[in-house]
Short mmCIF file of C-alpha atoms in Angstrom, two decimals:
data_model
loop_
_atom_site.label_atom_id
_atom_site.label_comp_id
_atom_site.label_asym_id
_atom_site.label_seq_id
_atom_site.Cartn_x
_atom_site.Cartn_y
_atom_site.Cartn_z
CA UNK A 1 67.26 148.70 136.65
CA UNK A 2 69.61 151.75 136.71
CA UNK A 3 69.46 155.34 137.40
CA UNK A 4 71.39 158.47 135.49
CA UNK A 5 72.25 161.33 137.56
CA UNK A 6 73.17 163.53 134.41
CA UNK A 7 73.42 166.12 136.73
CA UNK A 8 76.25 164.51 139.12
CA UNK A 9 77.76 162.21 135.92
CA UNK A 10 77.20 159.01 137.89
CA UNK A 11 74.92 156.23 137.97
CA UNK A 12 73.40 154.12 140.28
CA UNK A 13 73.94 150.28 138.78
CA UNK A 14 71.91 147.76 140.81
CA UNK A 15 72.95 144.42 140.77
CA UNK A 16 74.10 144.57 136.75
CA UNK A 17 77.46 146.12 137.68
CA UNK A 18 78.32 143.20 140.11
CA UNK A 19 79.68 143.46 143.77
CA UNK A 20 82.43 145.59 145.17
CA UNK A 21 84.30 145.09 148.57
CA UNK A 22 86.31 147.91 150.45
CA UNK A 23 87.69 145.34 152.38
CA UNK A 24 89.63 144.17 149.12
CA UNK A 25 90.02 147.72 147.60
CA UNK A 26 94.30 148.23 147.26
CA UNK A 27 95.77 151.53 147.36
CA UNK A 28 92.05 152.89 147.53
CA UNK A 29 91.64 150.51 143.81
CA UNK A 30 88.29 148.78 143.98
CA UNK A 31 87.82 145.24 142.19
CA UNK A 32 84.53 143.69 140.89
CA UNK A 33 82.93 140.65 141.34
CA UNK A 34 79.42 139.33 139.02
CA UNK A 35 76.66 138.28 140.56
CA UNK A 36 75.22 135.13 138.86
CA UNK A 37 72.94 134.43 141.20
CA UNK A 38 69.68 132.42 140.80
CA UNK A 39 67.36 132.60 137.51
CA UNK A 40 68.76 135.96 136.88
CA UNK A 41 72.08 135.51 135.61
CA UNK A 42 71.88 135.92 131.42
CA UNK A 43 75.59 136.84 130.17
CA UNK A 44 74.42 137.92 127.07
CA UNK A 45 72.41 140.46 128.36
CA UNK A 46 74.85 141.28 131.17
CA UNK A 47 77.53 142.35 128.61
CA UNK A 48 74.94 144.44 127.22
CA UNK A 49 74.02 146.09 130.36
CA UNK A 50 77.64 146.84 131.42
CA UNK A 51 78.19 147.82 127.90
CA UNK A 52 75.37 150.57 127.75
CA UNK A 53 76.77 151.53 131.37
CA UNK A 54 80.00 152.49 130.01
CA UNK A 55 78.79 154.03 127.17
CA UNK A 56 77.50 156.40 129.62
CA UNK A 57 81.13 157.52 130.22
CA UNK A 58 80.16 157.91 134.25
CA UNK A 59 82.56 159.36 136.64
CA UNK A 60 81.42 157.38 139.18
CA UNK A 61 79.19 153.94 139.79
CA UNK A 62 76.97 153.12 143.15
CA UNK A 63 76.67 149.79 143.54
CA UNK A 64 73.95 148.28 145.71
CA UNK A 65 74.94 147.88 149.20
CA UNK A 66 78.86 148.26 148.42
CA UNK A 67 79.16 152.14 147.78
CA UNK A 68 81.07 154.25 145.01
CA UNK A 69 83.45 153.30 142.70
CA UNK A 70 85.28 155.03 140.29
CA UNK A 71 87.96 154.12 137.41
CA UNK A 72 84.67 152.56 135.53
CA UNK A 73 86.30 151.94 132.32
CA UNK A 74 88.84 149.24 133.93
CA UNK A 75 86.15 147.88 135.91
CA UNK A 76 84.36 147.88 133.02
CA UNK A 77 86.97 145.27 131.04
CA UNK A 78 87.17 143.23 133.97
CA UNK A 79 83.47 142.66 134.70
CA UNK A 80 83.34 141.59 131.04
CA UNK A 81 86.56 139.12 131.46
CA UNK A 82 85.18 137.56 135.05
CA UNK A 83 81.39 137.02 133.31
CA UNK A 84 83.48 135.07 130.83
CA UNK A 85 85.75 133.49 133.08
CA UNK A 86 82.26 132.80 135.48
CA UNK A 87 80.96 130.68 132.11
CA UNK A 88 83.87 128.95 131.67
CA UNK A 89 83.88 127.17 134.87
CA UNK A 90 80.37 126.30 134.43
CA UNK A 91 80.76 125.50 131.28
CA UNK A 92 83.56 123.04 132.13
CA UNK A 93 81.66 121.39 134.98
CA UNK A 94 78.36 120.91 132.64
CA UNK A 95 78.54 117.27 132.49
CA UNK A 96 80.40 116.83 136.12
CA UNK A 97 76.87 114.63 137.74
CA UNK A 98 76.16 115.23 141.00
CA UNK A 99 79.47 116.66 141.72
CA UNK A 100 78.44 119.36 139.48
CA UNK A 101 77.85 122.17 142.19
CA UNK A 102 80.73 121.31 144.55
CA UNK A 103 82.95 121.65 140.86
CA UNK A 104 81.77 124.77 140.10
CA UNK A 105 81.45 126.37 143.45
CA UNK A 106 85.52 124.78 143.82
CA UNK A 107 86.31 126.41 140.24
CA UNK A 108 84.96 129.86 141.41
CA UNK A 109 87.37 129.32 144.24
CA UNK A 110 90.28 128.68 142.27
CA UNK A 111 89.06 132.27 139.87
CA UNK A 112 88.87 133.95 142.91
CA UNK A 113 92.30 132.64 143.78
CA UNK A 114 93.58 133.68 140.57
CA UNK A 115 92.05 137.04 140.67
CA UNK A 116 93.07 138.12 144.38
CA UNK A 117 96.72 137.40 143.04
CA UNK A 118 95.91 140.10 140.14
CA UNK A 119 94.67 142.65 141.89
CA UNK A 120 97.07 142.22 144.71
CA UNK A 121 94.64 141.56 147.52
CA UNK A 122 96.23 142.57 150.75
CA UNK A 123 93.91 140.03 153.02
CA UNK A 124 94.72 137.01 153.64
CA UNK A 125 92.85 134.48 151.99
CA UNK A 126 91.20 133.55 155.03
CA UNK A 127 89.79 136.66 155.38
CA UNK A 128 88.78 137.99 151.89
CA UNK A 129 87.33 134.17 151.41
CA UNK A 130 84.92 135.26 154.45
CA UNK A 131 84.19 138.34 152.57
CA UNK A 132 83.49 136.72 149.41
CA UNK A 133 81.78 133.24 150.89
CA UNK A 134 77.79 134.09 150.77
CA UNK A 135 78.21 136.16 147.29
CA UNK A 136 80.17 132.94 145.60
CA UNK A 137 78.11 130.02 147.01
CA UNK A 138 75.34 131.82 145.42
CA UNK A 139 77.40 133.01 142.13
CA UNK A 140 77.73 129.05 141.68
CA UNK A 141 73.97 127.97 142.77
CA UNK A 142 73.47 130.69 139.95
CA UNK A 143 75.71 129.28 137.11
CA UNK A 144 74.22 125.79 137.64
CA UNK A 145 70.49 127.18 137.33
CA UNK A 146 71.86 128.54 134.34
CA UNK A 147 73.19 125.74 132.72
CA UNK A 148 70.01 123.87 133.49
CA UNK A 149 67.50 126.90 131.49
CA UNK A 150 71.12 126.94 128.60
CA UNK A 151 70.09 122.65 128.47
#
């Protein structure tokens, strides 16, 4: 669920919007995470969601528990990429066994890798892997309920 504030042209996104950090915020630039946690992840519907949330045009976004953000639009395009880049890891571990959790949580790794390196985290990896650890455990306990409702 999400709330309008027409009157203060924000909106107040739940969980849909994923997670934002200050600790990883460069240059006062936030960066977004999903959330595909357990039996509620549905990408379909989350592209949707963030969809109809832009379409809003907000100035700003509240995120649960992780404060304002604003430049929504770019947020916007890289919620959508990182939900797609989420699926392809899980998709790629599908048929990985028993091994199939340790894969995907190590592929979400090697994203978040990728994506610290983009946005020019300032951490070290160290430390924004301590920020991130709880959030991507359950991002991949999340992706392999998913696969198991997908079949």
């Amino acid at each position: 669920m999400c709330l309008l504030d027409t009157r203060g042209g924000c909106l107040f996104t739940g969980d849909v919007f994923g997670l934002s950090f200050r600790e990883l915020d460069v240059d006062g630039r936030p960066s977004v995470v999903p959330t595909t946690t357990p039996t509620q992840f549905e990408p379909e519907v989350m592209h949707e969601s963030v969809d109809r949330i832009l379409s809003y045009r907000p100035d700003a976004l509240y995120l649960t528990h992780f404060a304002e953000v604003r430049d929504v639009a770019r947020l916007g395009a890289d919620l959508h990429r990182l939900i797609d880049a989420h699926i392809a890891v899980a998709e790629r571990e599908r048929d990985s066994g028993s091994e199939r959790g340790a894969r995907i949580l190590a592929g979400l790794w090697a994203l978040m890798d990728a994506e610290a390196a983009r946005q020019g985290w300032r951490l070290p990896p160290e430390q924004w892997r301590g920020v991130l650890e709880s959030d991507i455990e359950l991002n991949a306990q999340g992706l392999e309920y998913w696969l198991d409702q997908a079949g």
